[in-house]
Tab-separated table of C-alpha atoms and ligand atoms in Angstrom:
chain	number	residue	atom	x	y	z
A	2	MET	CA	-58.076	34.465	-17.475
A	3	SER	CA	-54.314	33.839	-14.991
A	4	ARG	CA	-51.161	32.847	-15.855
A	5	VAL	CA	-50.677	30.350	-12.707
A	6	LEU	CA	-47.845	28.217	-12.580
A	7	THR	CA	-46.835	25.423	-10.288
A	8	ALA	CA	-43.970	22.927	-9.599
A	9	LEU	CA	-43.426	19.456	-8.446
A	10	GLN	CA	-40.143	17.739	-7.243
A	11	PRO	CA	-39.399	14.167	-9.225
A	12	SER	CA	-39.090	12.563	-5.767
A	13	GLY	CA	-40.337	8.560	-6.855
A	14	VAL	CA	-43.381	8.437	-4.107
A	15	LEU	CA	-46.435	10.733	-5.137
A	16	HIS	CA	-48.724	10.191	-2.259
A	17	ILE	CA	-52.602	10.922	-1.938
A	18	GLY	CA	-51.580	14.649	0.101
A	19	ASN	CA	-49.161	15.462	-3.124
A	20	TYR	CA	-52.237	14.029	-5.497
A	21	PHE	CA	-55.087	16.399	-3.996
A	22	GLY	CA	-52.998	19.393	-1.812
A	23	ALA	CA	-51.232	20.028	-5.346
A	24	ILE	CA	-51.874	17.920	-8.927
A	25	GLU	CA	-55.949	17.781	-8.736
A	26	PRO	CA	-56.356	21.814	-8.246
A	27	LEU	CA	-54.875	22.526	-11.381
A	28	LEU	CA	-57.434	20.142	-12.911
A	29	ASP	CA	-59.433	22.803	-13.276
A	30	LEU	CA	-57.487	25.624	-13.173
A	31	GLN	CA	-56.289	24.298	-17.260
A	32	GLU	CA	-59.502	24.879	-18.477
A	33	HIS	CA	-59.299	29.017	-18.105
A	34	ASN	CA	-55.937	29.767	-17.403
A	35	GLU	CA	-52.383	30.086	-18.890
A	36	ASN	CA	-51.767	26.982	-16.385
A	37	HIS	CA	-47.561	25.755	-16.374
A	38	LEU	CA	-46.687	22.448	-14.523
A	39	PHE	CA	-43.309	21.296	-14.599
A	40	ILE	CA	-40.807	18.593	-12.862
A	41	VAL	CA	-38.098	20.565	-11.087
A	42	ASP	CA	-35.244	18.187	-11.694
A	43	TYR	CA	-32.536	20.717	-11.008
A	44	HIS	CA	-33.966	21.503	-7.512
A	45	ALA	CA	-34.008	17.535	-6.719
A	46	ILE	CA	-30.400	17.234	-7.037
A	47	THR	CA	-30.042	19.347	-3.997
A	48	VAL	CA	-29.836	16.418	-2.183
A	49	PRO	CA	-28.295	13.247	-4.023
A	50	GLN	CA	-29.873	11.306	-6.453
A	51	ASP	CA	-29.047	8.029	-8.275
A	52	PRO	CA	-28.892	8.769	-12.092
A	53	ALA	CA	-31.113	5.879	-13.087
A	54	ALA	CA	-33.652	6.768	-10.433
A	55	LEU	CA	-33.826	10.092	-11.327
A	56	ARG	CA	-34.481	9.735	-14.485
A	57	LYS	CA	-36.887	7.092	-14.056
A	58	ASN	CA	-38.911	9.165	-11.158
A	59	ILE	CA	-38.804	12.493	-13.909
A	60	LEU	CA	-40.623	9.992	-16.560
A	61	TYR	CA	-42.897	8.687	-13.926
A	62	ALA	CA	-44.220	11.765	-12.721
A	63	THR	CA	-44.996	13.027	-16.295
A	64	ALA	CA	-46.832	9.645	-16.766
A	65	VAL	CA	-48.976	10.338	-13.404
A	66	TYR	CA	-49.559	13.918	-14.243
A	67	LEU	CA	-51.103	12.867	-17.779
A	68	ALA	CA	-53.115	10.037	-16.020
A	69	ALA	CA	-54.356	12.322	-13.328
A	70	GLY	CA	-56.057	14.988	-16.497
A	71	ILE	CA	-53.605	17.192	-17.093
A	72	ASP	CA	-53.816	18.132	-20.541
A	73	PRO	CA	-50.371	18.988	-22.176
A	74	ASN	CA	-52.079	21.201	-25.131
A	75	LYS	CA	-54.281	23.263	-22.127
A	76	THR	CA	-51.477	23.192	-19.379
A	77	ILE	CA	-47.309	23.833	-20.638
A	78	LEU	CA	-46.042	20.342	-19.413
A	79	PHE	CA	-42.333	20.339	-18.997
A	80	GLN	CA	-39.088	19.509	-17.032
A	81	GLN	CA	-37.365	22.593	-15.763
A	82	SER	CA	-33.541	21.532	-16.678
A	83	ARG	CA	-34.836	21.867	-20.413
A	84	VAL	CA	-35.570	25.314	-20.092
A	85	PRO	CA	-31.909	26.989	-19.568
A	86	GLN	CA	-33.357	30.435	-18.931
A	87	HIS	CA	-34.385	29.179	-15.166
A	88	THR	CA	-30.767	28.691	-14.260
A	89	GLU	CA	-29.767	31.791	-16.054
A	90	LEU	CA	-32.162	33.596	-14.624
A	91	GLY	CA	-31.532	31.986	-10.967
A	92	TRP	CA	-27.784	33.344	-11.480
A	93	ILE	CA	-28.835	37.214	-11.689
A	94	LEU	CA	-31.239	36.905	-9.126
A	95	ASN	CA	-28.717	35.699	-6.635
A	96	CYS	CA	-27.470	39.187	-6.735
A	97	PHE	CA	-30.631	40.573	-5.274
A	98	THR	CA	-30.783	38.538	-2.417
A	99	TYR	CA	-29.619	38.546	0.639
A	100	MET	CA	-27.440	35.338	2.801
A	101	GLY	CA	-30.035	36.896	5.875
A	102	GLU	CA	-32.797	36.082	3.461
A	103	LEU	CA	-31.965	32.369	3.040
A	104	GLU	CA	-30.900	31.580	6.335
A	105	ARG	CA	-34.418	32.692	7.732
A	106	MET	CA	-35.832	29.855	5.054
A	107	THR	CA	-37.836	26.730	7.716
A	108	GLN	CA	-37.347	24.403	4.392
A	109	PHE	CA	-33.157	24.947	4.463
A	110	LYS	CA	-33.484	24.519	8.124
A	111	ASP	CA	-34.824	21.675	8.171
A	112	LYS	CA	-32.934	20.214	5.726
A	113	SER	CA	-29.275	20.951	6.638
A	114	ARG	CA	-30.290	20.139	10.065
A	115	GLY	CA	-27.405	17.948	11.631
A	116	LYS	CA	-25.254	18.270	8.390
A	117	GLY	CA	-22.900	20.628	10.097
A	118	GLU	CA	-20.591	22.023	7.047
A	119	SER	CA	-21.458	19.596	4.662
A	120	VAL	CA	-24.416	21.002	3.280
A	121	SER	CA	-24.293	21.419	-0.601
A	122	ILE	CA	-24.878	25.487	-1.644
A	123	GLY	CA	-27.444	24.135	-3.760
A	124	LEU	CA	-29.655	23.345	-0.875
A	125	PHE	CA	-29.153	26.778	0.248
A	126	ASP	CA	-29.800	28.792	-3.097
A	127	TYR	CA	-32.754	26.742	-3.901
A	128	PRO	CA	-35.129	28.908	-3.126
A	129	VAL	CA	-34.041	31.573	-5.538
A	130	LEU	CA	-34.392	28.834	-8.245
A	131	MET	CA	-38.245	28.602	-7.187
A	132	ALA	CA	-38.251	32.256	-7.689
A	133	ALA	CA	-36.440	32.227	-11.017
A	134	ASP	CA	-39.007	29.760	-11.943
A	135	ILE	CA	-41.923	31.908	-10.902
A	136	LEU	CA	-40.624	35.033	-12.142
A	137	LEU	CA	-39.829	33.973	-16.048
A	138	TYR	CA	-43.243	33.455	-17.182
A	139	ASP	CA	-44.775	36.669	-15.656
A	140	THR	CA	-46.519	34.365	-12.800
A	141	GLN	CA	-49.752	35.743	-11.547
A	142	VAL	CA	-50.615	32.883	-8.947
A	143	VAL	CA	-48.479	29.895	-7.402
A	144	PRO	CA	-51.257	27.139	-6.055
A	145	VAL	CA	-49.179	25.087	-3.597
A	146	GLY	CA	-49.388	23.464	-0.616
A	147	GLU	CA	-48.723	25.307	3.090
A	148	ASP	CA	-44.880	24.174	2.882
A	149	GLN	CA	-44.141	26.377	-0.214
A	150	VAL	CA	-45.928	29.564	1.189
A	151	GLN	CA	-42.483	30.935	2.534
A	152	HIS	CA	-40.379	30.204	-1.036
A	153	VAL	CA	-43.220	32.135	-3.115
A	154	GLU	CA	-43.001	35.359	-0.155
A	155	LEU	CA	-39.367	35.748	-0.758
A	156	ALA	CA	-40.094	35.270	-5.000
A	157	ARG	CA	-42.376	38.432	-4.509
A	158	ASP	CA	-39.300	40.352	-2.058
A	159	ILE	CA	-37.023	39.610	-4.752
A	160	ALA	CA	-39.200	40.902	-7.713
A	161	LYS	CA	-40.258	44.150	-5.748
A	162	ARG	CA	-36.732	44.726	-4.858
A	163	PHE	CA	-35.599	44.374	-8.686
A	164	ASN	CA	-38.941	46.673	-9.744
A	165	ASN	CA	-37.455	49.068	-7.155
A	166	ARG	CA	-34.159	49.578	-8.539
A	167	PHE	CA	-35.198	49.003	-12.690
A	168	GLY	CA	-38.966	49.899	-13.240
A	169	GLU	CA	-41.647	47.514	-13.961
A	170	VAL	CA	-39.483	44.299	-15.136
A	171	PHE	CA	-41.814	41.452	-12.691
A	172	THR	CA	-44.983	40.834	-12.517
A	173	ILE	CA	-45.521	40.279	-8.471
A	174	PRO	CA	-46.784	36.790	-7.940
A	175	GLU	CA	-49.439	35.543	-5.446
A	176	VAL	CA	-49.750	32.269	-3.606
A	177	ARG	CA	-53.216	30.392	-3.387
A	178	ILE	CA	-53.165	27.876	-1.435
A	179	ARG	CA	-56.391	24.805	-1.651
A	180	GLN	CA	-59.134	25.624	0.958
A	181	SER	CA	-59.844	21.474	1.663
A	182	GLY	CA	-57.315	18.447	0.951
A	183	ALA	CA	-54.312	21.462	1.470
A	184	ARG	CA	-52.980	19.215	4.539
A	185	LEU	CA	-54.084	15.797	4.380
A	186	MET	CA	-52.647	13.681	8.103
A	187	GLY	CA	-50.497	10.656	8.481
A	188	LEU	CA	-52.680	8.306	8.743
A	189	ASP	CA	-50.054	6.981	11.552
A	190	ASP	CA	-50.383	10.346	13.152
A	191	PRO	CA	-53.205	12.668	12.695
A	192	THR	CA	-50.968	15.643	14.307
A	193	LYS	CA	-48.217	15.240	11.734
A	194	LYS	CA	-48.785	16.228	7.597
A	195	MET	CA	-48.946	12.818	5.443
A	196	SER	CA	-45.281	12.897	4.031
A	197	LYS	CA	-43.508	10.365	1.837
A	198	SER	CA	-40.037	11.066	4.262
A	199	ALA	CA	-42.131	10.040	6.990
A	200	GLU	CA	-40.661	7.333	8.968
A	201	SER	CA	-43.314	4.297	8.188
A	202	PRO	CA	-45.033	3.942	4.803
A	203	ARG	CA	-48.256	3.655	7.252
A	204	SER	CA	-48.313	7.087	7.363
A	205	TYR	CA	-49.600	7.829	3.554
A	206	ILE	CA	-51.251	6.074	0.942
A	207	SER	CA	-48.868	6.063	-1.964
A	208	LEU	CA	-50.145	6.325	-5.651
A	209	GLN	CA	-48.555	2.699	-6.377
A	210	ASP	CA	-50.408	1.037	-3.351
A	211	SER	CA	-52.038	-2.274	-4.161
A	212	PRO	CA	-55.717	-2.622	-3.188
A	213	GLU	CA	-54.168	-5.036	-0.531
A	214	GLU	CA	-52.006	-2.402	0.799
A	215	VAL	CA	-54.718	0.152	0.751
A	216	GLU	CA	-57.221	-2.409	2.773
A	217	LYS	CA	-53.936	-2.804	5.623
A	218	LYS	CA	-53.066	0.761	5.929
A	219	ILE	CA	-56.792	1.876	6.725
A	220	LYS	CA	-57.042	-1.327	8.837
A	221	THR	CA	-53.949	-0.012	10.934
A	222	ALA	CA	-54.985	3.943	10.423
A	223	VAL	CA	-55.349	5.181	13.933
A	224	THR	CA	-58.540	6.012	15.189
A	225	ASP	CA	-59.378	7.624	18.632
A	226	SER	CA	-61.124	6.186	22.015
A	227	GLU	CA	-64.879	7.046	21.087
A	228	SER	CA	-66.360	5.090	18.415
A	229	THR	CA	-68.737	7.091	16.954
A	230	ILE	CA	-68.458	9.012	12.807
A	231	VAL	CA	-68.311	12.497	13.202
A	232	TYR	CA	-66.324	15.012	11.588
A	233	ASP	CA	-64.603	17.334	14.464
A	234	PRO	CA	-61.148	18.158	12.813
A	235	GLU	CA	-60.197	19.979	16.122
A	236	HIS	CA	-61.406	17.357	19.235
A	237	ARG	CA	-61.214	14.370	16.631
A	238	PRO	CA	-58.433	14.579	14.143
A	239	ALA	CA	-58.148	10.977	13.301
A	240	ILE	CA	-61.469	10.604	11.752
A	241	ALA	CA	-61.770	13.848	10.268
A	242	ASN	CA	-58.729	13.137	8.867
A	243	LEU	CA	-60.116	9.916	6.998
A	244	LEU	CA	-63.496	11.424	6.714
A	245	THR	CA	-61.744	14.286	4.472
A	246	ILE	CA	-59.668	11.379	2.170
A	247	TYR	CA	-63.469	9.229	2.098
A	248	SER	CA	-64.837	12.600	0.152
A	249	LEU	CA	-61.957	13.600	-1.578
A	250	VAL	CA	-62.131	10.358	-3.391
A	251	SER	CA	-65.860	9.569	-3.128
A	252	LYS	CA	-66.330	13.519	-4.196
A	253	LYS	CA	-69.132	13.147	-1.682
A	254	THR	CA	-69.267	15.580	1.347
A	255	THR	CA	-68.270	14.997	4.661
A	256	GLU	CA	-71.698	15.454	5.698
A	257	GLU	CA	-73.348	12.964	3.606
A	258	ILE	CA	-71.025	10.261	4.628
A	259	VAL	CA	-71.963	10.937	8.291
A	260	MET	CA	-75.074	10.702	7.752
A	261	ASN	CA	-74.282	7.086	6.101
A	262	TYR	CA	-72.496	5.718	9.001
A	263	GLU	CA	-74.981	6.770	12.281
A	264	GLY	CA	-75.116	4.136	14.697
A	265	LYS	CA	-72.239	2.481	13.180
A	266	GLY	CA	-68.751	1.752	14.111
A	267	TYR	CA	-65.563	1.791	12.163
A	268	GLY	CA	-65.277	-1.270	11.145
A	269	PRO	CA	-67.667	-1.103	8.326
A	270	PHE	CA	-66.519	2.546	7.487
A	271	LYS	CA	-63.009	1.740	7.323
A	272	THR	CA	-63.986	-1.139	4.643
A	273	ASP	CA	-66.135	1.225	2.935
A	274	LEU	CA	-63.163	3.781	2.538
A	275	ALA	CA	-60.530	1.335	1.701
A	276	ALA	CA	-62.948	0.303	-1.248
A	277	ALA	CA	-63.645	3.852	-1.892
A	278	ILE	CA	-60.006	4.724	-2.071
A	279	ASN	CA	-59.162	1.679	-4.536
A	280	THR	CA	-62.144	2.886	-6.711
A	281	TRP	CA	-60.299	5.719	-7.230
A	282	LEU	CA	-57.261	4.452	-7.730
A	283	GLN	CA	-57.710	1.978	-10.463
A	284	PRO	CA	-58.323	4.000	-12.782
A	285	ILE	CA	-54.834	6.575	-12.126
A	286	GLN	CA	-52.918	3.363	-11.953
A	287	GLU	CA	-53.688	1.884	-15.184
A	288	LYS	CA	-53.525	4.674	-16.986
A	289	THR	CA	-50.133	5.793	-15.417
A	290	LEU	CA	-48.928	2.074	-16.201
A	291	MET	CA	-50.372	2.870	-20.031
A	292	TYR	CA	-48.471	6.175	-20.487
A	293	LEU	CA	-45.238	4.690	-18.808
A	294	LYS	CA	-45.256	2.390	-21.903
A	295	ASP	CA	-44.624	4.511	-24.595
A	296	GLU	CA	-41.719	6.309	-23.096
A	297	ASP	CA	-41.042	7.681	-26.584
A	298	GLN	CA	-44.473	9.406	-26.188
A	299	LEU	CA	-43.638	11.250	-22.607
A	300	ARG	CA	-40.334	12.169	-24.221
A	301	ARG	CA	-42.356	14.262	-26.919
A	302	ILE	CA	-44.584	15.789	-25.103
A	303	LEU	CA	-42.094	16.877	-22.449
A	304	ASP	CA	-39.991	17.906	-25.691
A	305	MET	CA	-43.706	20.108	-27.047
A	306	GLY	CA	-43.707	22.118	-23.318
A	307	ALA	CA	-39.715	22.872	-23.572
A	308	GLN	CA	-40.311	24.281	-26.878
A	309	LYS	CA	-43.801	26.165	-25.343
A	310	ALA	CA	-41.945	27.170	-22.000
A	311	LYS	CA	-38.616	28.350	-23.881
A	312	GLU	CA	-40.351	30.654	-26.402
A	313	LYS	CA	-41.923	32.419	-22.803
A	314	ALA	CA	-38.687	32.499	-20.956
A	315	GLU	CA	-36.521	33.551	-23.832
A	316	LYS	CA	-38.690	37.278	-23.847
A	317	THR	CA	-38.164	37.643	-20.615
A	318	MET	CA	-34.749	36.933	-20.531
A	319	GLN	CA	-34.483	39.374	-23.187
A	320	ARG	CA	-36.071	42.002	-20.961
A	321	VAL	CA	-33.938	41.147	-18.304
A	322	ARG	CA	-30.266	41.253	-19.562
A	323	GLN	CA	-31.577	44.807	-21.837
A	324	THR	CA	-32.723	45.584	-18.382
A	325	ILE	CA	-28.909	45.079	-16.287
A	326	GLY	CA	-26.817	46.097	-18.892
A	327	ILE	CA	-25.324	42.992	-20.629
A	328	ILE	CA	-26.841	43.740	-24.007
A	329	LEU	CA	-24.545	45.272	-26.142
B	17	ATP	P1	-41.616	15.502	1.649
B	17	ATP	O1	-41.485	14.608	2.877
B	17	ATP	O2	-40.051	15.482	0.928
B	17	ATP	O3	-41.094	16.723	2.155
B	17	ATP	P2	-43.847	15.380	0.708
B	17	ATP	O4	-44.284	14.398	0.714
B	17	ATP	O5	-44.378	16.713	1.428
B	17	ATP	O6	-42.296	15.923	0.719
B	17	ATP	P3	-43.088	17.297	-1.561
B	17	ATP	O7	-42.271	17.093	-2.684
B	17	ATP	O8	-42.558	18.752	-0.820
B	17	ATP	O9	-44.427	16.356	-0.866
B	17	ATP	O10	-44.925	18.468	-2.039
B	17	ATP	C1	-45.482	18.460	-3.505
B	17	ATP	C2	-46.225	19.160	-3.230
B	17	ATP	O11	-47.667	18.025	-2.412
B	17	ATP	C3	-46.199	20.600	-2.319
B	17	ATP	O12	-47.107	21.455	-3.345
B	17	ATP	C4	-46.526	20.322	-1.517
B	17	ATP	O13	-47.545	21.734	-0.813
B	17	ATP	C5	-48.018	19.278	-1.526
B	17	ATP	N1	-48.388	18.253	-0.119
B	17	ATP	C6	-47.342	17.621	0.193
B	17	ATP	N2	-47.780	17.026	1.518
B	17	ATP	C7	-49.379	17.595	1.327
B	17	ATP	C8	-50.344	16.968	2.262
B	17	ATP	N3	-49.785	16.082	3.206
B	17	ATP	N4	-51.234	17.158	2.209
B	17	ATP	C9	-51.404	18.502	0.716
B	17	ATP	N5	-50.579	18.791	0.244
B	17	ATP	C10	-49.202	18.388	0.722
B	18	LTN	N1	-39.822	23.999	-3.810
B	18	LTN	C1	-41.395	23.053	-4.397
B	18	LTN	C2	-41.230	23.070	-6.251
B	18	LTN	C3	-41.179	24.016	-6.509
B	18	LTN	C4	-42.061	25.075	-6.951
B	18	LTN	C5	-41.715	25.715	-8.258
B	18	LTN	C6	-43.433	25.190	-6.716
B	18	LTN	C7	-39.782	24.595	-7.546
B	18	LTN	N2	-40.365	25.672	-8.305
B	18	LTN	C8	-42.416	27.195	-8.822
B	18	LTN	C9	-43.960	26.283	-7.171
B	18	LTN	C10	-43.866	27.228	-8.466
B	18	LTN	C11	-42.233	22.064	-3.346
B	18	LTN	O1	-40.498	21.280	-3.032
B	18	LTN	N3	-42.941	21.395	-3.701
């Protein structure tokens, strides 16, 4: 049994890359571990947010996690801003983090590019709040996609620096990356990861796409000049990505799928793939809508999560306040 923790931003669109990379791995983990999943609204406001849209997106994210099978009795499911210890520890950790470390973060470099002087301090400081998120719960395992590894490593460095100075205050967390599905690629460009900030929505299958949209996106997904269906990520990345998606939604192995399409072309393969995605997506969409109909219930679930999280977070904070010498 380990203490596992991850978080996602409430950013409106969730695509199948987010689902298989970040949400689904938690379903198994919640059976045998102390699991924490939260919605990082304070990370989301590091870029401008419309208040009405933010509120809607927090509720939508909660509904999707529940629809996916996150059980609030097994996983502590909450909203980051409801546990003020996150920002409190974030401030303290700021005093143990170097400018140079944050300047090296690739996400900051990407997101601040071209903005000149008008980049917010929040965007720069984002990884320190994330370190606080992780260290508050004595987290041992942090499952994330590849893009977040550098941030988890920073959390480790800050924790070690703090412990070297004061003794064993923080648990040093480990990062865990999913083996298959950690990086679904864009449907329009298999060399780039599937991403909601891609130029075209044709790049991803959103969890809100209609069956017709899914059919259209799969029909126009790039393949390659050969017409056989084989799994060869190195030489045939486009078809390998479609096979990975087929395998994830149908729970069949890529070998089984490849066998079924021996001697057949892309046409029937794509028709069946779109149908398999829609069969998988339909119950998730129905359940999401069902949860969204009862916003009070969503708020109650988040309240319950915040309550449990706050108790744990406060224990750590008492230890930290005592350690740094502000308890009189
Ligand atoms: P953006 O386009 O703004 O970078 P995103 O679509 O990449 O967004 P994030 O909100 O940054 O998604 O990531 C949420 C979680 O989903 C993270 O844990 C991330 O690693 C995972 N994730 C994102 N894209 C993929 C992908 N293509 N395949 C697998 N996992 C992914
Ligand atoms: N930065 C992450 C979200 C995030 C997170 C965390 C993930 C915030 N705090 C703590 C794991 C642990 C992202 O953008 N996906």
